[in-house]
PDB file of C-alpha atoms in Angstrom:
ATOM      1  CA  MET A   1      -0.491  52.758 -49.369  1.00  0.00           C
ATOM      2  CA  LYS A   2      -1.730  55.406 -46.948  1.00  0.00           C
ATOM      3  CA  ARG A   3      -1.884  58.014 -49.743  1.00  0.00           C
ATOM      4  CA  PHE A   4      -4.086  55.723 -51.851  1.00  0.00           C
ATOM      5  CA  ASN A   5      -6.482  55.215 -48.929  1.00  0.00           C
ATOM      6  CA  LEU A   6      -6.822  58.970 -48.430  1.00  0.00           C
ATOM      7  CA  TYR A   7      -7.584  59.513 -52.122  1.00  0.00           C
ATOM      8  CA  GLY A   8     -10.051  56.633 -52.066  1.00  0.00           C
ATOM      9  CA  LEU A   9     -11.755  58.061 -48.995  1.00  0.00           C
ATOM     10  CA  ALA A  10     -11.871  61.517 -50.559  1.00  0.00           C
ATOM     11  CA  PHE A  11     -13.368  60.050 -53.728  1.00  0.00           C
ATOM     12  CA  LEU A  12     -16.064  58.169 -51.783  1.00  0.00           C
ATOM     13  CA  LEU A  13     -16.874  61.257 -49.743  1.00  0.00           C
ATOM     14  CA  SER A  14     -17.147  63.416 -52.839  1.00  0.00           C
ATOM     15  CA  MET A  15     -19.336  60.810 -54.585  1.00  0.00           C
ATOM     16  CA  SER A  16     -21.597  60.627 -51.538  1.00  0.00           C
ATOM     17  CA  LEU A  17     -21.992  64.406 -51.367  1.00  0.00           C
ATOM     18  CA  THR A  18     -22.416  64.639 -55.130  1.00  0.00           C
ATOM     19  CA  THR A  19     -25.099  61.954 -55.176  1.00  0.00           C
ATOM     20  CA  ARG A  20     -26.900  63.672 -52.309  1.00  0.00           C
ATOM     21  CA  ALA A  21     -26.794  67.035 -54.102  1.00  0.00           C
ATOM     22  CA  LEU A  22     -28.160  65.455 -57.269  1.00  0.00           C
ATOM     23  CA  ALA A  23     -30.865  63.510 -55.420  1.00  0.00           C
ATOM     24  CA  GLU A  24     -32.070  66.731 -53.858  1.00  0.00           C
ATOM     25  CA  ASN A  25     -32.028  68.370 -57.305  1.00  0.00           C
ATOM     26  CA  ASN A  26     -29.626  70.840 -55.794  1.00  0.00           C
ATOM     27  CA  ASP A  27     -27.401  73.045 -57.930  1.00  0.00           C
ATOM     28  CA  SER A  28     -24.690  73.018 -55.280  1.00  0.00           C
ATOM     29  CA  LEU A  29     -22.530  70.505 -57.152  1.00  0.00           C
ATOM     30  CA  LEU A  30     -20.091  73.183 -58.332  1.00  0.00           C
ATOM     31  CA  LEU A  31     -19.819  74.505 -54.794  1.00  0.00           C
ATOM     32  CA  ILE A  32     -19.098  71.001 -53.514  1.00  0.00           C
ATOM     33  CA  MET A  33     -16.527  70.287 -56.211  1.00  0.00           C
ATOM     34  CA  LYS A  34     -14.848  73.655 -55.746  1.00  0.00           C
ATOM     35  CA  ASN A  35     -14.713  73.822 -51.957  1.00  0.00           C
ATOM     36  CA  ILE A  36     -13.999  70.282 -50.847  1.00  0.00           C
ATOM     37  CA  SER A  37     -10.295  69.871 -50.448  1.00  0.00           C
ATOM     38  CA  LEU A  38      -9.769  67.116 -52.995  1.00  0.00           C
ATOM     39  CA  HIS A  39      -6.812  66.256 -55.140  1.00  0.00           C
ATOM     40  CA  ASP A  40      -7.298  67.511 -58.717  1.00  0.00           C
ATOM     41  CA  SER A  41      -7.338  63.975 -60.091  1.00  0.00           C
ATOM     42  CA  VAL A  42     -10.272  63.108 -57.816  1.00  0.00           C
ATOM     43  CA  ARG A  43     -12.255  66.186 -58.817  1.00  0.00           C
ATOM     44  CA  TYR A  44     -11.529  65.444 -62.467  1.00  0.00           C
ATOM     45  CA  GLY A  45     -12.487  61.791 -62.023  1.00  0.00           C
ATOM     46  CA  VAL A  46     -15.782  62.594 -60.328  1.00  0.00           C
ATOM     47  CA  SER A  47     -16.706  65.100 -63.012  1.00  0.00           C
ATOM     48  CA  GLU A  48     -15.748  62.751 -65.824  1.00  0.00           C
ATOM     49  CA  LEU A  49     -17.708  59.897 -64.256  1.00  0.00           C
ATOM     50  CA  LEU A  50     -20.853  62.010 -63.911  1.00  0.00           C
ATOM     51  CA  ILE A  51     -20.645  63.127 -67.535  1.00  0.00           C
ATOM     52  CA  ASN A  52     -19.669  59.806 -69.108  1.00  0.00           C
ATOM     53  CA  GLN A  53     -22.278  57.702 -67.344  1.00  0.00           C
ATOM     54  CA  ASN A  54     -25.070  59.848 -68.763  1.00  0.00           C
ATOM     55  CA  VAL A  55     -23.933  60.872 -72.273  1.00  0.00           C
ATOM     56  CA  TYR A  56     -26.058  58.291 -74.090  1.00  0.00           C
ATOM     57  CA  SER A  57     -28.695  57.435 -71.467  1.00  0.00           C
ATOM     58  CA  ASP A  58     -29.571  60.946 -70.293  1.00  0.00           C
ATOM     59  CA  PRO A  59     -27.766  63.580 -72.389  1.00  0.00           C
ATOM     60  CA  GLN A  60     -29.571  66.458 -70.666  1.00  0.00           C
ATOM     61  CA  LEU A  61     -28.189  65.366 -67.311  1.00  0.00           C
ATOM     62  CA  ALA A  62     -24.750  64.827 -68.855  1.00  0.00           C
ATOM     63  CA  LEU A  63     -24.923  68.363 -70.254  1.00  0.00           C
ATOM     64  CA  LYS A  64     -25.757  69.739 -66.813  1.00  0.00           C
ATOM     65  CA  HIS A  65     -22.703  67.989 -65.360  1.00  0.00           C
ATOM     66  CA  ALA A  66     -20.573  69.164 -68.281  1.00  0.00           C
ATOM     67  CA  ASP A  67     -21.672  72.763 -67.697  1.00  0.00           C
ATOM     68  CA  ILE A  68     -20.682  72.462 -64.039  1.00  0.00           C
ATOM     69  CA  PHE A  69     -17.343  70.895 -64.949  1.00  0.00           C
ATOM     70  CA  GLN A  70     -16.750  73.639 -67.506  1.00  0.00           C
ATOM     71  CA  LEU A  71     -17.307  76.292 -64.821  1.00  0.00           C
ATOM     72  CA  LEU A  72     -14.925  74.456 -62.521  1.00  0.00           C
ATOM     73  CA  ALA A  73     -12.294  74.224 -65.267  1.00  0.00           C
ATOM     74  CA  GLU A  74     -12.663  77.920 -66.050  1.00  0.00           C
ATOM     75  CA  ASN A  75     -12.557  78.927 -62.365  1.00  0.00           C
ATOM     76  CA  GLU A  76      -9.463  76.806 -61.768  1.00  0.00           C
ATOM     77  CA  LYS A  77      -7.910  78.013 -65.049  1.00  0.00           C
ATOM     78  CA  ARG A  78      -7.402  74.381 -66.124  1.00  0.00           C
ATOM     79  CA  ASN A  79      -7.212  74.528 -69.916  1.00  0.00           C
ATOM     80  CA  ASP A  80      -6.577  70.781 -70.085  1.00  0.00           C
ATOM     81  CA  TRP A  81      -9.881  70.118 -68.318  1.00  0.00           C
ATOM     82  CA  LEU A  82     -11.618  72.743 -70.425  1.00  0.00           C
ATOM     83  CA  ALA A  83     -10.520  71.134 -73.692  1.00  0.00           C
ATOM     84  CA  ASP A  84     -11.765  67.764 -72.450  1.00  0.00           C
ATOM     85  CA  VAL A  85     -15.153  69.030 -71.289  1.00  0.00           C
ATOM     86  CA  LEU A  86     -15.714  70.996 -74.504  1.00  0.00           C
ATOM     87  CA  TRP A  87     -15.049  67.777 -76.461  1.00  0.00           C
ATOM     88  CA  LYS A  88     -17.541  65.912 -74.283  1.00  0.00           C
ATOM     89  CA  LYS A  89     -20.106  68.689 -74.713  1.00  0.00           C
ATOM     90  CA  GLY A  90     -19.708  68.328 -78.471  1.00  0.00           C
ATOM     91  CA  ILE A  91     -20.563  64.641 -78.158  1.00  0.00           C
ATOM     92  CA  ILE A  92     -23.525  65.436 -75.917  1.00  0.00           C
ATOM     93  CA  TYR A  93     -24.861  68.041 -78.347  1.00  0.00           C
ATOM     94  CA  ARG A  94     -24.529  65.484 -81.156  1.00  0.00           C
ATOM     95  CA  GLU A  95     -26.637  63.088 -79.074  1.00  0.00           C
ATOM     96  CA  LEU A  96     -29.180  65.885 -78.607  1.00  0.00           C
ATOM     97  CA  ASN A  97     -29.187  66.492 -82.387  1.00  0.00           C
ATOM     98  CA  ASP A  98     -27.979  70.065 -81.923  1.00  0.00           C
ATOM     99  CA  VAL A  99     -25.472  70.049 -84.777  1.00  0.00           C
ATOM    100  CA  LYS A 100     -24.579  73.729 -84.594  1.00  0.00           C
ATOM    101  CA  LYS A 101     -23.670  73.576 -80.900  1.00  0.00           C
ATOM    102  CA  ALA A 102     -21.872  70.256 -81.406  1.00  0.00           C
ATOM    103  CA  ILE A 103     -19.641  71.687 -84.118  1.00  0.00           C
ATOM    104  CA  THR A 104     -19.007  74.909 -82.180  1.00  0.00           C
ATOM    105  CA  SER A 105     -18.099  73.020 -79.024  1.00  0.00           C
ATOM    106  CA  LEU A 106     -15.836  70.613 -80.905  1.00  0.00           C
ATOM    107  CA  PHE A 107     -13.983  73.429 -82.668  1.00  0.00           C
ATOM    108  CA  ASP A 108     -13.560  75.229 -79.321  1.00  0.00           C
ATOM    109  CA  ALA A 109     -12.202  71.976 -77.867  1.00  0.00           C
ATOM    110  CA  LEU A 110      -9.855  71.594 -80.818  1.00  0.00           C
ATOM    111  CA  GLU A 111      -8.495  75.105 -80.288  1.00  0.00           C
ATOM    112  CA  MET A 112      -7.881  74.370 -76.591  1.00  0.00           C
ATOM    113  CA  ALA A 113      -6.266  70.991 -77.358  1.00  0.00           C
ATOM    114  CA  GLU A 114      -3.925  72.717 -79.814  1.00  0.00           C
ATOM    115  CA  LYS A 115      -2.965  75.300 -77.182  1.00  0.00           C
ATOM    116  CA  ASN A 116      -2.335  72.464 -74.715  1.00  0.00           C
ATOM    117  CA  GLU A 117      -0.441  70.484 -77.365  1.00  0.00           C
ATOM    118  CA  ASN A 118      -2.654  67.478 -76.589  1.00  0.00           C
ATOM    119  CA  GLU A 119      -2.388  65.426 -79.765  1.00  0.00           C
ATOM    120  CA  LEU A 120      -4.382  62.459 -78.456  1.00  0.00           C
ATOM    121  CA  LEU A 121      -7.345  64.666 -77.591  1.00  0.00           C
ATOM    122  CA  LYS A 122      -7.083  66.339 -81.006  1.00  0.00           C
ATOM    123  CA  SER A 123      -7.443  62.935 -82.665  1.00  0.00           C
ATOM    124  CA  LYS A 124     -10.537  62.198 -80.572  1.00  0.00           C
ATOM    125  CA  ILE A 125     -12.026  65.587 -81.424  1.00  0.00           C
ATOM    126  CA  TYR A 126     -11.448  65.022 -85.139  1.00  0.00           C
ATOM    127  CA  ASN A 127     -13.180  61.651 -84.825  1.00  0.00           C
ATOM    128  CA  SER A 128     -16.141  63.311 -83.101  1.00  0.00           C
ATOM    129  CA  LEU A 129     -16.302  66.036 -85.757  1.00  0.00           C
ATOM    130  CA  GLY A 130     -16.225  63.336 -88.434  1.00  0.00           C
ATOM    131  CA  ALA A 131     -19.160  61.614 -86.721  1.00  0.00           C
ATOM    132  CA  VAL A 132     -21.162  64.861 -86.681  1.00  0.00           C
ATOM    133  CA  TYR A 133     -20.430  65.465 -90.364  1.00  0.00           C
ATOM    134  CA  THR A 134     -21.345  61.850 -91.177  1.00  0.00           C
ATOM    135  CA  ASN A 135     -24.702  62.297 -89.422  1.00  0.00           C
ATOM    136  CA  GLN A 136     -25.238  65.385 -91.597  1.00  0.00           C
ATOM    137  CA  GLU A 137     -24.285  63.359 -94.686  1.00  0.00           C
ATOM    138  CA  ASN A 138     -21.407  65.783 -95.236  1.00  0.00           C
ATOM    139  CA  TYR A 139     -19.060  62.999 -96.217  1.00  0.00           C
ATOM    140  CA  THR A 140     -16.294  65.182 -97.634  1.00  0.00           C
ATOM    141  CA  ASP A 141     -15.726  66.983 -94.327  1.00  0.00           C
ATOM    142  CA  ALA A 142     -16.212  63.727 -92.401  1.00  0.00           C
ATOM    143  CA  GLU A 143     -13.536  62.008 -94.461  1.00  0.00           C
ATOM    144  CA  GLU A 144     -11.144  64.929 -93.935  1.00  0.00           C
ATOM    145  CA  CYS A 145     -11.646  64.811 -90.153  1.00  0.00           C
ATOM    146  CA  PHE A 146     -11.166  61.045 -90.021  1.00  0.00           C
ATOM    147  CA  LYS A 147      -7.973  61.365 -92.081  1.00  0.00           C
ATOM    148  CA  LYS A 148      -6.609  63.976 -89.665  1.00  0.00           C
ATOM    149  CA  SER A 149      -7.467  61.767 -86.717  1.00  0.00           C
ATOM    150  CA  LEU A 150      -5.798  58.775 -88.344  1.00  0.00           C
ATOM    151  CA  ALA A 151      -2.619  60.751 -89.113  1.00  0.00           C
ATOM    152  CA  ILE A 152      -2.321  61.821 -85.473  1.00  0.00           C
ATOM    153  CA  CYS A 153      -2.998  58.290 -84.214  1.00  0.00           C
ATOM    154  CA  LEU A 154      -0.350  56.842 -86.511  1.00  0.00           C
ATOM    155  CA  LYS A 155       2.162  59.387 -85.246  1.00  0.00           C
ATOM    156  CA  LEU A 156       1.306  58.650 -81.597  1.00  0.00           C
ATOM    157  CA  ASP A 157       0.988  54.895 -82.132  1.00  0.00           C
ATOM    158  CA  ASP A 158      -1.965  54.834 -79.710  1.00  0.00           C
ATOM    159  CA  LYS A 159      -3.602  51.456 -80.378  1.00  0.00           C
ATOM    160  CA  MET A 160      -7.098  52.259 -79.043  1.00  0.00           C
ATOM    161  CA  SER A 161      -7.422  55.542 -80.907  1.00  0.00           C
ATOM    162  CA  LEU A 162      -5.849  53.969 -83.976  1.00  0.00           C
ATOM    163  CA  ALA A 163      -8.546  51.277 -83.964  1.00  0.00           C
ATOM    164  CA  ASP A 164     -11.257  53.962 -83.793  1.00  0.00           C
ATOM    165  CA  ALA A 165      -9.642  55.929 -86.597  1.00  0.00           C
ATOM    166  CA  TYR A 166      -9.402  52.883 -88.880  1.00  0.00           C
ATOM    167  CA  LEU A 167     -12.979  51.918 -88.088  1.00  0.00           C
ATOM    168  CA  ASN A 168     -14.231  55.411 -88.899  1.00  0.00           C
ATOM    169  CA  MET A 169     -12.198  55.641 -92.119  1.00  0.00           C
ATOM    170  CA  GLY A 170     -13.526  52.252 -93.179  1.00  0.00           C
ATOM    171  CA  GLY A 171     -17.087  53.320 -92.419  1.00  0.00           C
ATOM    172  CA  ILE A 172     -16.874  56.571 -94.348  1.00  0.00           C
ATOM    173  CA  ASN A 173     -15.172  54.880 -97.300  1.00  0.00           C
ATOM    174  CA  LYS A 174     -17.943  52.296 -97.397  1.00  0.00           C
ATOM    175  CA  ILE A 175     -20.566  55.052 -97.434  1.00  0.00           C
ATOM    176  CA  ILE A 176     -18.879  56.981-100.260  1.00  0.00           C
ATOM    177  CA  GLY A 177     -18.013  53.839-102.199  1.00  0.00           C
ATOM    178  CA  LYS A 178     -14.247  53.793-101.848  1.00  0.00           C
ATOM    179  CA  TYR A 179     -14.096  50.048-101.253  1.00  0.00           C
ATOM    180  CA  GLY A 180     -10.568  48.767-101.014  1.00  0.00           C
ATOM    181  CA  LYS A 181      -9.138  52.273-101.318  1.00  0.00           C
ATOM    182  CA  PHE A 182      -8.286  52.262 -97.645  1.00  0.00           C
ATOM    183  CA  ALA A 183      -7.769  48.567 -96.994  1.00  0.00           C
ATOM    184  CA  VAL A 184      -4.645  48.871 -94.898  1.00  0.00           C
ATOM    185  CA  VAL A 185      -3.655  46.403 -92.228  1.00  0.00           C
ATOM    186  CA  GLN A 186      -1.447  47.772 -89.479  1.00  0.00           C
ATOM    187  CA  GLN A 187       1.172  45.184 -88.613  1.00  0.00           C
ATOM    188  CA  ASP A 188       2.321  44.924 -84.997  1.00  0.00           C
ATOM    189  CA  LYS A 189       5.952  45.886 -84.715  1.00  0.00           C
TER     190      LYS A 189
END
């Protein structure tokens, strides 16, 4: 129980310092995240929280946090973090309607996820790529990405990602007129 309290205290301290740095429009967030002696999971959690809470409401701010987290991941040589932040940057760029940067970031994330052998993240990246291609009305590439995501999700049997994959495949098939072609119901085992 004592260990949990220390992590909780460290998290609250880091959030307090982070909020203060942001309120002062201070670019010292990387310095704070790098130099405070925090457990990796806390630093990762703080960074993820700051990115995720702003992706759709304030993508520019989310991008700033993602850039900081990317520097931290690179400095710490954490390829798992780097793959994750590159995926999130792809989503942010899609929200900012910067298709070229979105696709580049997502393919960079995919390369890192493959190096890390992170199949779940690969499925999420393929879903995000499919969404970018759908927005571009490039339905052939979108369908291919959604199929790859679905294949990975089926192999992993991850229910949440599987639901996303089925939803995306259904959406793309509706757009291209393949009604019923993909009407598959996954039975619980």
